[in-house]
Short mmCIF file of C-alpha atoms in Angstrom, two decimals:
data_model
loop_
_atom_site.label_atom_id
_atom_site.label_comp_id
_atom_site.label_asym_id
_atom_site.label_seq_id
_atom_site.Cartn_x
_atom_site.Cartn_y
_atom_site.Cartn_z
CA MET A 1357 -4.00 7.78 -10.88
CA SER A 1358 -5.25 11.27 -11.65
CA ARG A 1359 -6.70 10.09 -14.98
CA LEU A 1360 -8.44 7.14 -13.31
CA LEU A 1361 -9.91 9.34 -10.58
CA GLN A 1362 -11.18 11.81 -13.16
CA GLN A 1363 -12.77 9.04 -15.25
CA ALA A 1364 -14.27 7.46 -12.13
CA GLY A 1365 -15.90 10.74 -11.16
CA GLN A 1366 -17.28 11.41 -14.63
CA ALA A 1367 -18.57 7.88 -15.20
CA ALA A 1368 -19.71 7.15 -11.62
CA TRP A 1369 -17.39 4.16 -11.21
CA ASP A 1370 -17.05 2.47 -7.84
CA VAL A 1371 -13.70 3.28 -6.20
CA TYR A 1372 -12.27 1.15 -3.37
CA VAL A 1373 -9.45 2.63 -1.27
CA PHE A 1374 -7.48 0.25 0.93
CA GLY A 1375 -5.35 1.79 3.65
CA ARG A 1376 -5.75 3.04 7.21
CA PHE A 1377 -8.01 5.74 8.59
CA TYR A 1378 -6.27 8.61 10.33
CA SER A 1379 -6.66 8.40 14.12
CA GLU A 1380 -7.78 12.06 14.10
CA GLY A 1381 -9.67 13.79 11.33
CA ALA A 1382 -10.88 12.42 8.03
CA GLY A 1383 -9.07 10.58 5.30
CA ILE A 1384 -7.10 7.45 4.54
CA HIS A 1385 -3.33 6.99 4.52
CA ASP A 1386 -0.97 4.07 3.86
CA THR A 1387 -2.59 3.43 0.49
CA ASN A 1388 0.84 2.22 -0.65
CA MET A 1389 3.03 -0.84 -0.09
CA ASN A 1390 3.70 -0.90 3.64
CA GLN A 1391 6.65 -3.25 3.89
CA GLY A 1392 10.27 -3.37 2.84
CA SER A 1393 11.39 -0.15 4.55
CA THR A 1394 14.91 -0.12 5.99
CA GLY A 1395 16.17 1.23 9.29
CA LYS A 1396 15.50 0.21 12.87
CA GLN A 1397 12.64 2.71 13.15
CA PHE A 1398 10.74 0.65 10.55
CA ALA A 1399 11.70 -2.89 11.53
CA TYR A 1400 8.84 -5.06 12.64
CA ARG A 1401 9.57 -7.59 15.36
CA GLU A 1402 7.16 -10.26 16.55
CA GLY A 1403 5.41 -9.14 19.72
CA THR A 1404 5.95 -5.40 19.19
CA THR A 1405 3.46 -2.71 18.24
CA THR A 1406 5.54 -1.34 15.35
CA THR A 1407 3.38 -1.62 12.23
CA THR A 1408 5.42 0.09 9.52
CA ASN A 1409 6.66 -3.06 7.77
CA ASP A 1410 3.59 -5.21 8.21
CA THR A 1411 2.84 -7.52 5.30
CA TRP A 1412 -0.85 -7.76 6.12
CA GLN A 1413 -1.83 -4.17 5.43
CA ASP A 1414 -0.52 -3.04 2.05
CA GLY A 1415 -2.80 -0.48 0.48
CA ALA A 1416 -4.08 0.14 -3.03
CA VAL A 1417 -6.84 1.88 -4.96
CA PHE A 1418 -9.22 -0.16 -7.15
CA PHE A 1419 -11.57 1.20 -9.80
CA ALA A 1420 -14.58 -0.82 -11.02
CA SER A 1421 -15.90 0.49 -14.33
CA SER A 1422 -18.23 -2.52 -14.67
CA ASP A 1423 -18.76 -5.90 -13.03
CA ASP A 1424 -15.95 -7.45 -15.07
CA ARG A 1425 -13.65 -4.51 -15.80
CA TRP A 1426 -11.30 -3.20 -13.12
CA ALA A 1427 -8.17 -1.07 -12.87
CA ALA A 1428 -5.90 -0.75 -9.86
CA TYR A 1429 -3.17 1.57 -8.61
CA PHE A 1430 -0.36 0.08 -6.51
CA ALA A 1431 2.35 2.37 -5.13
CA ALA A 1432 5.64 1.93 -3.31
CA PHE A 1433 8.35 4.36 -2.26
CA GLU A 1434 11.90 4.29 -3.61
CA HIS A 1435 13.31 3.42 -0.18
CA GLN A 1436 11.26 0.21 0.01
CA LEU A 1437 13.01 -3.03 -0.87
CA VAL A 1438 11.86 -6.46 -2.04
CA PRO A 1439 11.69 -9.31 -1.32
CA THR A 1440 10.71 -9.22 2.31
CA ASP A 1441 10.52 -11.86 5.02
CA LEU A 1442 7.26 -12.96 6.63
CA LEU A 1443 7.38 -9.92 8.96
CA GLY A 1444 7.77 -7.44 6.08
CA ASN A 1445 11.44 -6.66 6.70
CA PRO A 1446 13.82 -6.67 3.69
CA THR A 1447 15.71 -9.95 3.20
CA PRO A 1448 19.52 -10.06 2.64
CA GLU A 1449 19.03 -10.42 -1.17
CA ARG A 1450 16.85 -7.29 -1.28
CA LYS A 1451 16.70 -4.89 -4.21
CA PRO A 1452 14.91 -1.57 -4.73
CA VAL A 1453 11.28 -1.67 -5.79
CA GLY A 1454 10.90 -1.20 -9.51
#
């Protein structure tokens, strides 16, 4: 990631960051996989406002060095498990990412 950011700055590549804006201040967070976490504090249930395990908002960073040449950085944390169900919660056959 560091190498890609350095190249992007030197070569004026377009960089696209997908995540969430902080509610206060500047910056973007959740630029990583945002599903597959374990524990009741992370579990997403239909009709709740918990958003930790949502499948619809995984983040990533994309680098466009030309119209037809791209690189991307996808990250997940060791505690995240795959596969997940449609709500982003780990399924019974889950395994660590990686």
